[in-house]
Amino acid sequence: MSNKDPIGLFDSGIGGTSIWSAIHHLMPSEDTIYLADSKNAPYGIKSKDEIIGLSIKNTEFLLERNAKIVVVACNTATTNAIKELRAKYDVPFIGIEPAIKPAALHSKTQKIGILATKGTLSSELFNKAVEIYHDTEIIEQIGHGLVELIEAGHLDSVEMDQLLRSYVEPMVEANIDYLVLGCSHYPYLIPQLKKILPENIQIIDSGEAVARQTYNVLKANSALNQQEKGKAVFYTNGNPKVLDGILKHQYAVEYKEF
Ligand code: DGL
C-alpha cells in the first residue's frame, strides 16, 4: 500500500456518498475513488450470494485503480460480504454496520429503533451484534422502497414522507429515544425525519465512526497521504445526474458500464 494511492469506496448506489463526505471531511488530503453500483440497486433485497458477487466485482474495479484501502460504504454489503472480501484480498477493508452500540448504551428508555434493509436486518453479523444488547428492546423496521426513491432522486417527495411516517411513527408510539440509520442512503433522509420525529429522539448513523476507523487503519500502516489537497473521482453505472445532484454539482461524475 502506497500512501499516494487513493481510498476506494463502493456502495449499491449514491447513498455511500454520506460516508465519502465524512471521510473527505476528516482527511481532505486523501485522493478518493467512489463507485456507485446504481444499476444493481437495491442490494437490500438480493440474496447473500448475489451481494457477495457484486461486492467482489466492485472491489476489483477499485483495486484496478490502485485503491490502498476499500471502504464498503454499504451496510448491506458489509453485513453480507465483508468476511468473504477480507478472505479473498490482501488490502484492508473498512465496513459499515448499524450503530446500535452507542444507541443501546445511551438509551434511557431502553428502546431503540433501527431502520435498515432486509439484507442487513437478516444478516448473521447484525443479529450477533443485537444479541449483545439484549437488555435493550430493538425495534427493527425494513425501509422498503426508500433506497429506490433516493436512487430516483425523489428525496423530498410526498411518497417519501408517507413511507417514513409509516415506518417511524410506530417506533415513536413505542417510546424509542434513539433511531439508528442502518443504511448509508438514509442520512439523506435526516431533514425529512426531523420533521416527523419528536425532538427527544436522537438520530444516529455510522459515517463519522467509519471515517475515524479508516484514518486509524491508514495511520497504523503509515499510509496517510501528506499532499495538500486530495482529488475525488466518482463513477456510476446509473444516472450520473442523480449522483451529481447529491454531490451538489461540486465534483466530476463519470458514467461507466460495469
Ligand atoms: N446503501 C446500502 C446500505 O447501506 C444499500 C441499500 C440497498 O442497496 O438496498 O445498506
Short mmCIF file of C-alpha atoms and ligand atoms in Angstrom, two decimals:
data_model
loop_
_atom_site.label_atom_id
_atom_site.label_comp_id
_atom_site.label_asym_id
_atom_site.label_seq_id
_atom_site.Cartn_x
_atom_site.Cartn_y
_atom_site.Cartn_z
CA MET A 1 0.00 0.00 0.00
CA SER A 2 1.47 3.34 -1.04
CA ASN A 3 0.40 6.49 0.76
CA LYS A 4 -0.19 8.27 -2.56
CA ASP A 5 -2.78 5.71 -3.69
CA PRO A 6 -6.48 6.57 -3.31
CA ILE A 7 -9.04 5.42 -0.79
CA GLY A 8 -11.66 3.36 -2.66
CA LEU A 9 -15.31 3.30 -1.65
CA PHE A 10 -18.27 1.47 -3.07
CA ASP A 11 -21.99 1.30 -2.43
CA SER A 12 -25.02 -0.11 -4.20
CA GLY A 13 -25.63 3.45 -5.33
CA ILE A 14 -25.38 7.06 -4.28
CA GLY A 15 -26.01 6.55 -0.52
CA GLY A 16 -22.41 5.79 0.36
CA THR A 17 -21.53 9.37 -0.57
CA SER A 18 -22.67 10.11 3.01
CA ILE A 19 -19.67 8.03 4.13
CA TRP A 20 -17.46 9.60 1.46
CA SER A 21 -18.35 13.05 2.87
CA ALA A 22 -17.30 12.03 6.38
CA ILE A 23 -14.01 10.61 5.03
CA HIS A 24 -13.32 13.64 2.86
CA HIS A 25 -14.07 15.96 5.78
CA LEU A 26 -11.68 14.12 8.12
CA MET A 27 -8.94 13.51 5.52
CA PRO A 28 -9.13 16.23 2.85
CA SER A 29 -5.60 15.40 1.66
CA GLU A 30 -6.56 11.89 0.55
CA ASP A 31 -7.39 11.03 -3.06
CA THR A 32 -10.67 9.10 -3.26
CA ILE A 33 -12.48 6.95 -5.82
CA TYR A 34 -16.18 6.37 -5.29
CA LEU A 35 -18.10 3.69 -7.13
CA ALA A 36 -21.91 3.76 -7.26
CA ASP A 37 -23.32 0.45 -8.49
CA SER A 38 -26.71 2.10 -9.01
CA LYS A 39 -27.60 -0.23 -11.89
CA ASN A 40 -27.84 -3.06 -9.35
CA ALA A 41 -29.51 -1.12 -6.51
CA PRO A 42 -31.13 -2.03 -4.25
CA TYR A 43 -28.83 -4.68 -2.78
CA GLY A 44 -31.09 -5.00 0.26
CA ILE A 45 -33.48 -7.43 -1.40
CA LYS A 46 -30.81 -9.61 -3.04
CA SER A 47 -29.50 -12.96 -1.80
CA LYS A 48 -26.26 -13.17 0.17
CA ASP A 49 -24.53 -14.84 -2.79
CA GLU A 50 -25.61 -12.08 -5.16
CA ILE A 51 -24.38 -9.42 -2.72
CA ILE A 52 -21.02 -11.20 -2.40
CA GLY A 53 -20.70 -11.41 -6.22
CA LEU A 54 -21.44 -7.71 -6.67
CA SER A 55 -19.10 -6.74 -3.82
CA ILE A 56 -16.27 -8.71 -5.46
CA LYS A 57 -16.92 -7.01 -8.80
CA ASN A 58 -16.90 -3.56 -7.13
CA THR A 59 -13.72 -4.35 -5.19
CA GLU A 60 -11.94 -5.45 -8.38
CA PHE A 61 -12.93 -2.15 -10.02
CA LEU A 62 -11.36 -0.20 -7.15
CA LEU A 63 -8.25 -2.38 -6.94
CA GLU A 64 -7.66 -1.96 -10.69
CA ARG A 65 -7.43 1.74 -9.87
CA ASN A 66 -4.91 1.09 -7.08
CA ALA A 67 -7.12 1.62 -4.04
CA LYS A 68 -4.91 1.31 -0.95
CA ILE A 69 -7.90 0.54 1.25
CA VAL A 70 -11.50 -0.34 0.40
CA VAL A 71 -14.37 1.20 2.33
CA VAL A 72 -17.52 -0.85 1.92
CA ALA A 73 -19.84 2.16 2.22
CA CYS A 74 -22.93 -0.03 2.37
CA ASN A 75 -24.36 -1.79 5.44
CA THR A 76 -25.93 -4.50 3.29
CA ALA A 77 -22.66 -5.36 1.54
CA THR A 78 -20.71 -5.17 4.81
CA THR A 79 -23.02 -7.42 6.79
CA ASN A 80 -23.28 -9.97 3.97
CA ALA A 81 -19.92 -9.92 2.25
CA ILE A 82 -17.05 -8.35 4.21
CA LYS A 83 -15.87 -11.68 5.60
CA GLU A 84 -15.53 -13.08 2.07
CA LEU A 85 -13.82 -9.90 0.81
CA ARG A 86 -11.27 -9.97 3.62
CA ALA A 87 -10.54 -13.63 2.91
CA LYS A 88 -10.06 -13.01 -0.81
CA TYR A 89 -7.94 -9.83 -0.92
CA ASP A 90 -4.87 -8.54 0.96
CA VAL A 91 -5.98 -4.91 1.00
CA PRO A 92 -7.60 -3.68 4.26
CA PHE A 93 -11.40 -3.36 4.25
CA ILE A 94 -13.42 -0.96 6.38
CA GLY A 95 -17.07 -1.85 6.77
CA ILE A 96 -20.13 0.00 7.96
CA GLU A 97 -22.58 -1.53 10.38
CA PRO A 98 -25.63 -0.04 12.09
CA ALA A 99 -24.57 1.98 15.16
CA ILE A 100 -26.64 0.02 17.67
CA LYS A 101 -23.87 0.08 20.26
CA PRO A 102 -23.93 3.82 21.07
CA ALA A 103 -27.73 3.87 20.86
CA ALA A 104 -28.16 0.90 23.22
CA LEU A 105 -25.56 2.26 25.65
CA HIS A 106 -27.14 5.72 25.86
CA SER A 107 -30.83 4.90 25.62
CA LYS A 108 -32.76 5.92 28.73
CA THR A 109 -36.00 4.25 27.67
CA GLN A 110 -34.05 1.10 26.76
CA LYS A 111 -35.90 1.09 23.49
CA ILE A 112 -34.25 1.94 20.22
CA GLY A 113 -35.42 1.81 16.64
CA ILE A 114 -33.44 0.71 13.62
CA LEU A 115 -34.25 1.38 10.01
CA ALA A 116 -32.23 -0.73 7.56
CA THR A 117 -32.54 -3.01 4.56
CA LYS A 118 -33.88 -6.55 4.68
CA GLY A 119 -30.39 -7.80 3.76
CA THR A 120 -28.82 -6.07 6.77
CA LEU A 121 -31.51 -6.97 9.30
CA SER A 122 -31.46 -10.64 8.31
CA SER A 123 -27.66 -10.95 8.28
CA GLU A 124 -25.76 -13.06 10.78
CA LEU A 125 -23.37 -10.20 11.55
CA PHE A 126 -26.21 -7.86 12.52
CA ASN A 127 -28.05 -10.47 14.57
CA LYS A 128 -24.91 -11.33 16.52
CA ALA A 129 -24.48 -7.64 17.36
CA VAL A 130 -28.10 -7.40 18.52
CA GLU A 131 -27.66 -10.34 20.91
CA ILE A 132 -25.02 -8.38 22.85
CA TYR A 133 -27.58 -5.70 23.76
CA HIS A 134 -30.37 -7.99 24.96
CA ASP A 135 -31.26 -5.55 27.79
CA THR A 136 -32.41 -3.06 25.17
CA GLU A 137 -35.52 -3.55 23.09
CA ILE A 138 -34.59 -3.05 19.45
CA ILE A 139 -37.46 -2.30 17.11
CA GLU A 140 -36.41 -3.32 13.61
CA GLN A 141 -38.00 -1.88 10.51
CA ILE A 142 -37.13 -2.64 6.90
CA GLY A 143 -37.03 0.57 4.86
CA HIS A 144 -38.96 -0.91 1.90
CA GLY A 145 -38.85 1.46 -1.07
CA LEU A 146 -36.62 4.16 0.46
CA VAL A 147 -33.46 3.34 -1.50
CA GLU A 148 -35.44 3.17 -4.75
CA LEU A 149 -36.84 6.67 -4.16
CA ILE A 150 -33.42 8.08 -3.23
CA GLU A 151 -31.82 6.49 -6.30
CA ALA A 152 -34.56 8.03 -8.45
CA GLY A 153 -33.76 11.45 -6.97
CA HIS A 154 -37.11 11.72 -5.13
CA LEU A 155 -35.74 12.62 -1.73
CA ASP A 156 -38.23 15.27 -0.88
CA SER A 157 -41.48 13.75 -2.13
CA VAL A 158 -44.93 13.06 -0.70
CA GLU A 159 -44.34 9.36 -1.22
CA MET A 160 -41.12 9.53 0.82
CA ASP A 161 -42.88 11.38 3.62
CA GLN A 162 -45.67 8.79 3.73
CA LEU A 163 -43.25 5.86 3.78
CA LEU A 164 -41.11 7.40 6.51
CA ARG A 165 -44.15 8.16 8.67
CA SER A 166 -45.42 4.62 8.35
CA TYR A 167 -42.01 3.27 9.43
CA VAL A 168 -41.13 5.56 12.33
CA GLU A 169 -44.47 6.50 13.89
CA PRO A 170 -44.94 3.05 15.45
CA MET A 171 -41.45 3.40 16.96
CA VAL A 172 -42.35 6.78 18.43
CA GLU A 173 -45.51 5.21 19.92
CA ALA A 174 -43.32 2.50 21.44
CA ASN A 175 -41.23 5.20 23.18
CA ILE A 176 -37.83 4.85 21.50
CA ASP A 177 -35.28 7.57 22.24
CA TYR A 178 -32.76 6.66 19.50
CA LEU A 179 -33.29 5.94 15.83
CA VAL A 180 -30.37 4.17 14.20
CA LEU A 181 -29.99 4.65 10.46
CA GLY A 182 -28.62 1.31 9.29
CA CYS A 183 -28.25 2.10 5.60
CA SER A 184 -25.79 4.56 4.09
CA HIS A 185 -28.55 6.05 1.92
CA TYR A 186 -30.64 7.11 4.92
CA PRO A 187 -28.57 10.06 6.27
CA TYR A 188 -30.00 11.95 3.29
CA LEU A 189 -33.43 11.50 4.90
CA ILE A 190 -32.47 13.24 8.15
CA PRO A 191 -34.18 16.55 7.23
CA GLN A 192 -37.47 14.71 6.49
CA LEU A 193 -37.13 12.52 9.59
CA LYS A 194 -36.56 15.54 11.81
CA LYS A 195 -39.92 16.92 10.67
CA ILE A 196 -41.63 13.71 11.77
CA LEU A 197 -39.78 12.76 14.96
CA PRO A 198 -40.22 14.47 18.34
CA GLU A 199 -37.14 16.40 19.44
CA ASN A 200 -36.18 13.97 22.19
CA ILE A 201 -35.41 11.23 19.67
CA GLN A 202 -31.82 11.24 18.50
CA ILE A 203 -30.90 10.03 15.06
CA ILE A 204 -27.55 8.32 14.63
CA ASP A 205 -25.63 6.99 11.69
CA SER A 206 -22.18 5.49 11.31
CA GLY A 207 -20.46 7.92 8.92
CA GLU A 208 -18.06 9.56 11.37
CA ALA A 209 -17.12 6.28 13.03
CA VAL A 210 -16.26 4.77 9.63
CA ALA A 211 -14.14 7.81 8.74
CA ARG A 212 -12.26 7.58 12.06
CA GLN A 213 -11.68 3.86 11.58
CA THR A 214 -10.36 4.46 8.05
CA TYR A 215 -7.99 7.13 9.38
CA ASN A 216 -6.75 4.82 12.16
CA VAL A 217 -6.02 1.94 9.78
CA LEU A 218 -4.20 4.19 7.31
CA LYS A 219 -2.17 5.77 10.12
CA ALA A 220 -1.24 2.38 11.57
CA ASN A 221 0.02 1.38 8.10
CA SER A 222 1.89 4.70 7.64
CA ALA A 223 -0.30 5.15 4.55
CA LEU A 224 -1.77 8.62 5.10
CA ASN A 225 -1.27 10.99 2.18
CA GLN A 226 0.73 14.11 3.05
CA GLN A 227 -0.27 16.18 0.00
CA GLU A 228 -2.24 19.37 0.48
CA LYS A 229 -5.49 18.64 -1.33
CA GLY A 230 -6.79 15.30 -2.49
CA LYS A 231 -8.79 14.74 -5.65
CA ALA A 232 -12.08 12.90 -5.80
CA VAL A 233 -13.31 10.74 -8.67
CA PHE A 234 -16.88 9.43 -8.86
CA TYR A 235 -18.06 6.61 -11.11
CA THR A 236 -21.60 5.39 -11.62
CA ASN A 237 -23.29 2.84 -13.84
CA GLY A 238 -26.63 4.55 -13.21
CA ASN A 239 -27.95 8.02 -13.93
CA PRO A 240 -24.97 10.41 -13.44
CA LYS A 241 -27.36 13.33 -12.87
CA VAL A 242 -28.63 11.81 -9.63
CA LEU A 243 -25.11 11.28 -8.28
CA ASP A 244 -24.14 14.76 -9.43
CA GLY A 245 -27.21 16.17 -7.66
CA ILE A 246 -26.45 14.51 -4.33
CA LEU A 247 -22.90 15.88 -4.58
CA LYS A 248 -24.37 19.35 -5.18
CA HIS A 249 -22.64 19.58 -8.59
CA GLN A 250 -19.23 20.05 -6.97
CA TYR A 251 -17.35 17.09 -8.42
CA ALA A 252 -16.83 15.40 -11.75
CA VAL A 253 -19.04 12.33 -12.15
CA GLU A 254 -18.23 9.76 -14.83
CA TYR A 255 -20.68 7.26 -16.25
CA LYS A 256 -19.12 3.82 -16.70
CA GLU A 257 -20.57 0.47 -17.76
CA PHE A 258 -19.53 -2.27 -15.34
N1 DGL B 1 -26.74 1.80 0.97
C1 DGL B 1 -26.89 0.44 1.27
C2 DGL B 1 -26.82 0.11 2.72
O1 DGL B 1 -26.12 0.80 3.43
C3 DGL B 1 -27.73 -0.47 0.47
C4 DGL B 1 -29.09 -0.12 0.13
C5 DGL B 1 -29.60 -1.06 -0.90
O2 DGL B 1 -28.99 -1.11 -1.97
O3 DGL B 1 -30.57 -1.78 -0.63
O4 DGL B 1 -27.39 -0.84 3.17
#
